[in-house]
PDB file of C-alpha atoms in Angstrom:
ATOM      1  CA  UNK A   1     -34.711  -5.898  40.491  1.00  0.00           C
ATOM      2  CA  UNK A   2     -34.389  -5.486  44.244  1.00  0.00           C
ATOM      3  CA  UNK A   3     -33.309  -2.398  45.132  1.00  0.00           C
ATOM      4  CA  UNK A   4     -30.685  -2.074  47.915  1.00  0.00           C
ATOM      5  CA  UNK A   5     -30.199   1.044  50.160  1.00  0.00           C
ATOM      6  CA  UNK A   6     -27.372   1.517  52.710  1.00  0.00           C
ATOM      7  CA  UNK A   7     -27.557   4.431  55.357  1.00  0.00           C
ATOM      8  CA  UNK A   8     -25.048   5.609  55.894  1.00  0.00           C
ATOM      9  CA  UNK A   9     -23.127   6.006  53.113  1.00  0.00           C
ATOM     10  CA  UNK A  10     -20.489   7.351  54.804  1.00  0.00           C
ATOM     11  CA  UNK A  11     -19.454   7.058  58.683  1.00  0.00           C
ATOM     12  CA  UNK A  12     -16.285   8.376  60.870  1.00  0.00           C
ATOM     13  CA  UNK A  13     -15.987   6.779  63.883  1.00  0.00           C
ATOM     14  CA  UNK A  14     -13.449   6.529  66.699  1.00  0.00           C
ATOM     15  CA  UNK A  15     -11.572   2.823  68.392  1.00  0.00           C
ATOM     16  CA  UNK A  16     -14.099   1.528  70.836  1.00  0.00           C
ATOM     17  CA  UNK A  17     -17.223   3.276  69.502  1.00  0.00           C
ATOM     18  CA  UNK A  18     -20.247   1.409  68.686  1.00  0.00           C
ATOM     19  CA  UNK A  19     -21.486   1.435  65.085  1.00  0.00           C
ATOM     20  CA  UNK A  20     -24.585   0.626  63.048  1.00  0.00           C
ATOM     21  CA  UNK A  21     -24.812   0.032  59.565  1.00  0.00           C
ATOM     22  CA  UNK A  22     -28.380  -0.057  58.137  1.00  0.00           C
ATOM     23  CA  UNK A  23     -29.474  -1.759  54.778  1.00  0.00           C
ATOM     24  CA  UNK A  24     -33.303  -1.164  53.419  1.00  0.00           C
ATOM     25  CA  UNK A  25     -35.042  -3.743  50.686  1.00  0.00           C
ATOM     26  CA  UNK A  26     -37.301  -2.398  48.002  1.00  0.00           C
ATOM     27  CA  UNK A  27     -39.212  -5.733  48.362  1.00  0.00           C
ATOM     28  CA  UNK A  28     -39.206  -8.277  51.607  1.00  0.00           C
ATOM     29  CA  UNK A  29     -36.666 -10.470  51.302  1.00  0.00           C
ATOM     30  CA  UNK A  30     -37.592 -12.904  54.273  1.00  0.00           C
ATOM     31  CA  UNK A  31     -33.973 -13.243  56.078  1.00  0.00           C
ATOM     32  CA  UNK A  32     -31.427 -13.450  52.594  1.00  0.00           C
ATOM     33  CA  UNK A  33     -29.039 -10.823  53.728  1.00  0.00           C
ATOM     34  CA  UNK A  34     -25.429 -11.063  53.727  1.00  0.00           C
ATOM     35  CA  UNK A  35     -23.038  -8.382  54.847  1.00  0.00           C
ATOM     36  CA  UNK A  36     -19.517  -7.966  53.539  1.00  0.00           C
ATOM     37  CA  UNK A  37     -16.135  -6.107  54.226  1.00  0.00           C
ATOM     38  CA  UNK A  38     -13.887  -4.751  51.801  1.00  0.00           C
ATOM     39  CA  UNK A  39     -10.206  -3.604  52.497  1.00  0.00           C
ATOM     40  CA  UNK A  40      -8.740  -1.311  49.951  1.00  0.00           C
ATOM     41  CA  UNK A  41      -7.211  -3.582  47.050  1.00  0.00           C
ATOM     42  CA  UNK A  42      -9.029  -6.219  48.423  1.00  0.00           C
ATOM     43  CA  UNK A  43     -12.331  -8.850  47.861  1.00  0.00           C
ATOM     44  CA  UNK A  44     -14.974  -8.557  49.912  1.00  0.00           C
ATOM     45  CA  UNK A  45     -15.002 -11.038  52.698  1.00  0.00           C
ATOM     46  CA  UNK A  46     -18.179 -12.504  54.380  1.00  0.00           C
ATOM     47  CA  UNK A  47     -19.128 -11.102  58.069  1.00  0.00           C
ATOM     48  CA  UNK A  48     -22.540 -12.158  58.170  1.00  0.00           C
ATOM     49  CA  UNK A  49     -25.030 -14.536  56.221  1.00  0.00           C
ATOM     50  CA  UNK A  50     -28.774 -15.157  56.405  1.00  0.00           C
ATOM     51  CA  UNK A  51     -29.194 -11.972  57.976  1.00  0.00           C
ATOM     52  CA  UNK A  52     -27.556 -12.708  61.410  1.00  0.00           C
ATOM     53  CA  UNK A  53     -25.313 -15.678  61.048  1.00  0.00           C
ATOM     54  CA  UNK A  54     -21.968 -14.979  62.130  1.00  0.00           C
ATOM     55  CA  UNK A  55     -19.475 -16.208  59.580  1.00  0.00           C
ATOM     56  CA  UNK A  56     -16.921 -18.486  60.962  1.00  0.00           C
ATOM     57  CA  UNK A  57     -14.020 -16.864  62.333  1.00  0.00           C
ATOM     58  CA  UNK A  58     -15.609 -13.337  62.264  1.00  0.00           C
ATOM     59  CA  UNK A  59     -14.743 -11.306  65.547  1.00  0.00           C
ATOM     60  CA  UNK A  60     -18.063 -11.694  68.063  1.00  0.00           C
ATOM     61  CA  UNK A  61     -18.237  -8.083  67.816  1.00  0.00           C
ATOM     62  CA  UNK A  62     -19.900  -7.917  64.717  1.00  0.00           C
ATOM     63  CA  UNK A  63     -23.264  -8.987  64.557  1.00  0.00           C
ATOM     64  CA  UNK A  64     -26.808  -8.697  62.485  1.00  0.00           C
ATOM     65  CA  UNK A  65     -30.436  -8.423  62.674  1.00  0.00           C
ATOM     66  CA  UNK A  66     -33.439  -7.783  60.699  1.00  0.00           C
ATOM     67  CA  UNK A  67     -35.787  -9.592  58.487  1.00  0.00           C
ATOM     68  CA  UNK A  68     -38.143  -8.478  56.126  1.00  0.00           C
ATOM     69  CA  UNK A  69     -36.989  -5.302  53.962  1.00  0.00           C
ATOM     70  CA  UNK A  70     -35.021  -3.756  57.313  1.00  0.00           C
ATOM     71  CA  UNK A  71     -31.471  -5.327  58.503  1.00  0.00           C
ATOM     72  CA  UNK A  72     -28.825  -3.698  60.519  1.00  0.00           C
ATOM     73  CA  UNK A  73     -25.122  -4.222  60.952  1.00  0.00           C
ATOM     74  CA  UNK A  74     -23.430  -3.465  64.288  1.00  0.00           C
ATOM     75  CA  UNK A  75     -19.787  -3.016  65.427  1.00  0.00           C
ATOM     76  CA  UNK A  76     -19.815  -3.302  68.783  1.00  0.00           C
ATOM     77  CA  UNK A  77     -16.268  -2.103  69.755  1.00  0.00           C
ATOM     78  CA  UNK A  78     -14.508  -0.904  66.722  1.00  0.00           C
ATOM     79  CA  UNK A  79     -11.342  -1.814  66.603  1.00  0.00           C
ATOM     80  CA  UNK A  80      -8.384  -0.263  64.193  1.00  0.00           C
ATOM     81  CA  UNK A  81      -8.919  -3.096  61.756  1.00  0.00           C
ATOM     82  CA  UNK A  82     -12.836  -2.375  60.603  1.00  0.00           C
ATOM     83  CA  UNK A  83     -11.810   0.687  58.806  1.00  0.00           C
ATOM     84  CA  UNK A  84     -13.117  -0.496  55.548  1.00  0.00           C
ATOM     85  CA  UNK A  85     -16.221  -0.414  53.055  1.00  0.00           C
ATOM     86  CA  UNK A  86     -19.202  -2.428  53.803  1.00  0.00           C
ATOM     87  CA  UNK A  87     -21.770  -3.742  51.482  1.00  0.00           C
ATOM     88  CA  UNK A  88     -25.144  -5.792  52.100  1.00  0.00           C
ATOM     89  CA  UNK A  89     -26.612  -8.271  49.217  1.00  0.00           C
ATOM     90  CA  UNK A  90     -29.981  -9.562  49.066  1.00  0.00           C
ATOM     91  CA  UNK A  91     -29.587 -13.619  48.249  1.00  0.00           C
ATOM     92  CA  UNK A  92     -33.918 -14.057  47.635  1.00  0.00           C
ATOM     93  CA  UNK A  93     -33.888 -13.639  44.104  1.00  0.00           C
ATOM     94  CA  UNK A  94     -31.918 -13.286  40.643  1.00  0.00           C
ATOM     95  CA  UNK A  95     -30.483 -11.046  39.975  1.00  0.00           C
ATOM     96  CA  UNK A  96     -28.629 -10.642  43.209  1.00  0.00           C
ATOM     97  CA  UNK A  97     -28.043  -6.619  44.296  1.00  0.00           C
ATOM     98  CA  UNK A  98     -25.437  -5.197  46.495  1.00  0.00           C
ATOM     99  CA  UNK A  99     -26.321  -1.851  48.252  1.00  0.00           C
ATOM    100  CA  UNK A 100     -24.045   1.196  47.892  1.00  0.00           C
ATOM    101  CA  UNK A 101     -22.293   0.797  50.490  1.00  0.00           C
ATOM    102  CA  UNK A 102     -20.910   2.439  53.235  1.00  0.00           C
ATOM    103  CA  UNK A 103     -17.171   3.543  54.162  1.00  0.00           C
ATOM    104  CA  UNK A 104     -16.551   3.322  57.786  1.00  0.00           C
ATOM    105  CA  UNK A 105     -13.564   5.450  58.125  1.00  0.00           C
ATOM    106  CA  UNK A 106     -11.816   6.727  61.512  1.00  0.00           C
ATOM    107  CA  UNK A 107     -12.569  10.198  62.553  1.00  0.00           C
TER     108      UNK A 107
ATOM    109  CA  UNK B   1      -7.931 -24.360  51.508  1.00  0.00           C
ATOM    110  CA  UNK B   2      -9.591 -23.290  48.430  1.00  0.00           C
ATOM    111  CA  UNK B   3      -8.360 -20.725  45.789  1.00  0.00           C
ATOM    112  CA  UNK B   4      -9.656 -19.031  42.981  1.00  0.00           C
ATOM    113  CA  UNK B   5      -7.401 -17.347  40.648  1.00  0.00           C
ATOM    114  CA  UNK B   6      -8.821 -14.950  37.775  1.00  0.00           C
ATOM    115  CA  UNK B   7      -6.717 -14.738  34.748  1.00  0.00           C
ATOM    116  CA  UNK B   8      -7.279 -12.564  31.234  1.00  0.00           C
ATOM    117  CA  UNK B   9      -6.229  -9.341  29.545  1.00  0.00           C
ATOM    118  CA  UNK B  10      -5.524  -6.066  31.690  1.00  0.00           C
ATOM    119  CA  UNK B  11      -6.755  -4.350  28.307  1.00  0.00           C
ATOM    120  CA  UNK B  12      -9.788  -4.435  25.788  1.00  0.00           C
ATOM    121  CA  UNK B  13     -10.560  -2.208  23.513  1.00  0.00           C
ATOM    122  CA  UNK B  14     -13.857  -1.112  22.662  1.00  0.00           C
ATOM    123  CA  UNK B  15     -16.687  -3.166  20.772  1.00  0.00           C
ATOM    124  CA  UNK B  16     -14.077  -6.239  21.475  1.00  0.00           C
ATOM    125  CA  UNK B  17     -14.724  -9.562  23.665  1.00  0.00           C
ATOM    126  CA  UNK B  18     -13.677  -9.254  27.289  1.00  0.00           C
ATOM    127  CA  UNK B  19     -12.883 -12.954  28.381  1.00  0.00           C
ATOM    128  CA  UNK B  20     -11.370 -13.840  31.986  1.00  0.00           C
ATOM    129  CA  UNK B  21     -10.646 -17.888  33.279  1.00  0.00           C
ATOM    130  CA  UNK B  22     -11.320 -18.256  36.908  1.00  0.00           C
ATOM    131  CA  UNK B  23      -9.409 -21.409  38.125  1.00  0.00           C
ATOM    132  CA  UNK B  24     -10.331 -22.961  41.096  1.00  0.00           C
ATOM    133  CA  UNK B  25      -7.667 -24.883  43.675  1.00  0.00           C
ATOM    134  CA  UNK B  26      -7.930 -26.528  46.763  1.00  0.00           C
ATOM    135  CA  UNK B  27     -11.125 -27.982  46.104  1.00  0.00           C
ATOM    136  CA  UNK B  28     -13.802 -29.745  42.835  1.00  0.00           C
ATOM    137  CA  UNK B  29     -15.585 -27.172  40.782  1.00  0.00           C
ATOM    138  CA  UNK B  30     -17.833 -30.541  40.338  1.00  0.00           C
ATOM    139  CA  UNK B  31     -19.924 -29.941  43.390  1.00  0.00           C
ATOM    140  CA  UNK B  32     -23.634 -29.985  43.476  1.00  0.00           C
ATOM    141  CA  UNK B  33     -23.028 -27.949  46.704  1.00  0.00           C
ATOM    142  CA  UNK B  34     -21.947 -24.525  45.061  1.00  0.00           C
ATOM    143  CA  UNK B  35     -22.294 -22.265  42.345  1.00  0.00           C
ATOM    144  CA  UNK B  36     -19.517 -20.169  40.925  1.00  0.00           C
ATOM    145  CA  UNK B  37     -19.979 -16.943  40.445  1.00  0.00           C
ATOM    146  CA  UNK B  38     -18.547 -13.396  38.474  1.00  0.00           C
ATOM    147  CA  UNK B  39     -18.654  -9.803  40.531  1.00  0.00           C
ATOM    148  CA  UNK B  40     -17.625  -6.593  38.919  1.00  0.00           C
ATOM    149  CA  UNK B  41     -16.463  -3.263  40.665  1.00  0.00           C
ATOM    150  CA  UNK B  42     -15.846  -0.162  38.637  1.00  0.00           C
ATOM    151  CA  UNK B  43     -13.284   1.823  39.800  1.00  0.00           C
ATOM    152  CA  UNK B  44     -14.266   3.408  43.103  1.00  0.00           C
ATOM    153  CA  UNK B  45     -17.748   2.186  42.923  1.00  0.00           C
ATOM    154  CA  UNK B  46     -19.898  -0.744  44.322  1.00  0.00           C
ATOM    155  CA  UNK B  47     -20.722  -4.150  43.493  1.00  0.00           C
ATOM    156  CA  UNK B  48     -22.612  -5.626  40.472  1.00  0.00           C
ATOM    157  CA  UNK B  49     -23.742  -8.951  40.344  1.00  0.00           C
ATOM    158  CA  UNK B  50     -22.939 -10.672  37.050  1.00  0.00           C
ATOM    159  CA  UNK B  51     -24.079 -14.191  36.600  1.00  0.00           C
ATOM    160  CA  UNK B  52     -23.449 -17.536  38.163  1.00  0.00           C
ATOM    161  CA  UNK B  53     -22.724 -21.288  36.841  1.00  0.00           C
ATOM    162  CA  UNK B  54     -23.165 -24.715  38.405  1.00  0.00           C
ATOM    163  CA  UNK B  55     -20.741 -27.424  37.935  1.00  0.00           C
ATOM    164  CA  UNK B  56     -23.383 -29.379  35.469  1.00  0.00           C
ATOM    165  CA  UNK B  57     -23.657 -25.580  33.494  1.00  0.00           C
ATOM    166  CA  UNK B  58     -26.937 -24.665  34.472  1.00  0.00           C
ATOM    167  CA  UNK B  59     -26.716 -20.528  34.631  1.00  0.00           C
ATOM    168  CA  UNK B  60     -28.433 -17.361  35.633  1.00  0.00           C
ATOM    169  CA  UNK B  61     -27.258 -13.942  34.594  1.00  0.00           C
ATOM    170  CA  UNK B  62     -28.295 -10.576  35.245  1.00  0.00           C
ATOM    171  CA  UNK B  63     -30.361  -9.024  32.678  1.00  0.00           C
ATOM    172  CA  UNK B  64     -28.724  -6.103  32.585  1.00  0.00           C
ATOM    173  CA  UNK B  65     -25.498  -8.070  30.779  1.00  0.00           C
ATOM    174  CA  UNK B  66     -27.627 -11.050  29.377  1.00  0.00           C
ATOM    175  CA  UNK B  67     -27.802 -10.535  26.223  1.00  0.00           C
ATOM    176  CA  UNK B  68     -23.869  -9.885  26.440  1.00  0.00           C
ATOM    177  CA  UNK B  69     -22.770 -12.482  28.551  1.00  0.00           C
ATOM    178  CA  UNK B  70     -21.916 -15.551  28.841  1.00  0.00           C
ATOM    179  CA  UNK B  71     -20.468 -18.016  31.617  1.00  0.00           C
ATOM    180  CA  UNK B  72     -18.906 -21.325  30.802  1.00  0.00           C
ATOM    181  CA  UNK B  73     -17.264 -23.905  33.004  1.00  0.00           C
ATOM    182  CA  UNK B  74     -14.774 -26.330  32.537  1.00  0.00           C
ATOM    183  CA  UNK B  75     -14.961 -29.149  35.399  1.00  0.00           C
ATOM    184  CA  UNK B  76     -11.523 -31.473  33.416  1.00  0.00           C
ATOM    185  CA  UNK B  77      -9.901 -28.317  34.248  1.00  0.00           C
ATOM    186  CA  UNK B  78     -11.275 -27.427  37.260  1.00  0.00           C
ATOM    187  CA  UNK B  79     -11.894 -23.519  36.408  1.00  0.00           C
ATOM    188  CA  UNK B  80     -15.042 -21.827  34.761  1.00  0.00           C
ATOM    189  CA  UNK B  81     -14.746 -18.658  32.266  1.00  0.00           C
ATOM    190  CA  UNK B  82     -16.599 -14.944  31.855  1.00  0.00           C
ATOM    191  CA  UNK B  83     -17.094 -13.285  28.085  1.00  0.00           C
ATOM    192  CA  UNK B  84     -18.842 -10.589  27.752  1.00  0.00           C
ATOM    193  CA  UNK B  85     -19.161  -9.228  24.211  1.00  0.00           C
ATOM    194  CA  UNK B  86     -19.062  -5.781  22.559  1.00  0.00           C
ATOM    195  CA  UNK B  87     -17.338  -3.593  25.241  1.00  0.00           C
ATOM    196  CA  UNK B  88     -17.250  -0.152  26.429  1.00  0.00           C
ATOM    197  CA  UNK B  89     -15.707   2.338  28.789  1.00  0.00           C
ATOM    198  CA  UNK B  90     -18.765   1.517  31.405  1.00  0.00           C
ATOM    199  CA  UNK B  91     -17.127  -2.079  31.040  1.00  0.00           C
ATOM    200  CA  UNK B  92     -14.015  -1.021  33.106  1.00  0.00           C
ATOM    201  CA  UNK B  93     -13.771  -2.723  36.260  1.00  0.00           C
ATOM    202  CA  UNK B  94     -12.094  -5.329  38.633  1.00  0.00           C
ATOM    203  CA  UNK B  95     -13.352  -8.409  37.774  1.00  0.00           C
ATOM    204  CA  UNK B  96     -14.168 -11.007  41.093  1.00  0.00           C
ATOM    205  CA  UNK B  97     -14.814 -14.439  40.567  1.00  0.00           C
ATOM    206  CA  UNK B  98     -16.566 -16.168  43.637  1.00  0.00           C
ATOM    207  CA  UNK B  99     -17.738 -19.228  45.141  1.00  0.00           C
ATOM    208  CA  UNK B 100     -21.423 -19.259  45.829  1.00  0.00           C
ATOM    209  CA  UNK B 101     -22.274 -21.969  48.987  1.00  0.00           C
ATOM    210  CA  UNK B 102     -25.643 -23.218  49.880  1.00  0.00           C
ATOM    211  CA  UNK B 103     -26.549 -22.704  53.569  1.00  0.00           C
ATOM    212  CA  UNK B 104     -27.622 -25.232  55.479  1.00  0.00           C
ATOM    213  CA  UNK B 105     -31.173 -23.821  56.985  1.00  0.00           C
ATOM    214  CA  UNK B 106     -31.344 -21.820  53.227  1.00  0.00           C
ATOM    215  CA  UNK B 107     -29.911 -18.996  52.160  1.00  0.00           C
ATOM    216  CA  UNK B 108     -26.672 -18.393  50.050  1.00  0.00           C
ATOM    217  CA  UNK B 109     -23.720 -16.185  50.123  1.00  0.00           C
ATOM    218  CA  UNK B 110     -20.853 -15.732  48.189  1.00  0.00           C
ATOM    219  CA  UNK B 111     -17.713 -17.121  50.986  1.00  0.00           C
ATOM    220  CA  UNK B 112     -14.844 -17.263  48.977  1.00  0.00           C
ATOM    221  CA  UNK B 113     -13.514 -14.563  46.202  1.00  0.00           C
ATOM    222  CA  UNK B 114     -10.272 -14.604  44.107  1.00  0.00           C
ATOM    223  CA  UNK B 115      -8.420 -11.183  44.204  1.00  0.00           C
ATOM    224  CA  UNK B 116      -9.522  -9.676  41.376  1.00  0.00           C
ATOM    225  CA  UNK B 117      -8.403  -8.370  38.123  1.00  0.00           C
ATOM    226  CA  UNK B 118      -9.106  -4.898  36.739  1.00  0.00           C
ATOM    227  CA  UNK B 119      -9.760  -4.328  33.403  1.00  0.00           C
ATOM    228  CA  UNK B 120      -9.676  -1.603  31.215  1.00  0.00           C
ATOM    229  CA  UNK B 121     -11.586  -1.081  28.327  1.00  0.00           C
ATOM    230  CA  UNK B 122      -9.760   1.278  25.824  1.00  0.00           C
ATOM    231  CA  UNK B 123      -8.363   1.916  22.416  1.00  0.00           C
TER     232      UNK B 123
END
């Protein structure tokens, strides 16, 4: 199995601060990255696909990059409603893995 | 705008069959387009990918659950189902079921969840 690791797992972070979220492949996984965020009591909700695609309707703010094994989630102005858990998920091969990951939570 | 609802038992006891219906709204199941999908989230933990159907019942599953599991569909209903067979406590979780698209350009992702039902597996 792919192995997915989130850094960090934990982040406090003020309104208006920028914010990066970093997710590590055990294997290369060419661009098959999708980022999620998950409200309390909630599902997870697509932010970004295919490693940078911006989902439709997600705030320009939030953005992707990487390829490879090394991809990286930015916030660029948080704002009071990204206080939540976020989760990357390889999508190059069965069985699909989340990472950990990581509660962005306001300091 | 499409729906997926997730219905079964709130309670299982051990060594018993879990089994959850995910019905779909808004939209066919019978789409060459997407797979549909099962997610489970233990209590306060992450995300673990189950297995996934297509609409003509081809499947994968993870092999971590394969030799428990088991994902049907139903397309004259329009919903698809989860079991998963001989329970235990490591069992307990919300239960997701998902749409899985195909990207145009490649690529897949998971773009539309219902909310989730938790189950707990006790006696």
């Amino acid at each position: 199995d792919i192995q997915m690791t989130q850094s960090p797992s934990s982040v406090s972070a003020s309104v208006g601060d920028r914010v990066t979220i970093t997710c590590r492949a055990s294997q290369v996984i060419s661009r098959w990255l999708v980022w999620y965020q998950q409200k309390p009591g909630r599902a997870p909700k697509v932010l970004i696909y295919a490693a940078t695609t911006l989902q439709s309707g997600v705030p320009s703010r939030f953005s992707g990059s990487g390829s490879g094994t090394d991809f990286t989630l930015t916030i660029s102005s948080l704002q009071p409603e990204d206080f939540a858990t976020y989760y990357c998920q390889q999508a190059d091969s069965f069985p699909y893995t989340f990472g950990q990951g990581t509660k962005l939570d306001i300091k | 705008q499409l729906q997926l609802q997730e219905s079964g038992p709130g309670l299982v006891k051990p060594s018993e069959t879990l089994s959850i219906t995910c019905s779909v709204s808004g939209g066919s199941i019978n789409s060459p387009t997407y797979y549909w999908g099962w997610i489970r989230q233990p209590p306060g933990r992450g995300l673990d990918w189950i297995g996934i159907i297509s609409y003509s019942g081809r499947t994968y599953y993870n092999p971590s659950l394969k030799s428990r599991v088991t994902i049907s569909v139903d397309t004259s209903k329009n919903q698809f189902s989860l079991r998963l067979t001989s329970v235990t406590a490591a069992d307990t979780a919300v239960y997701y079921c998902a749409r899985q698209r195909r990207l145009t350009g490649g690529g897949t992702d998971f773009d539309c969840w219902g909310q989730g039902t938790l189950v707990t597996v006790s006696s």
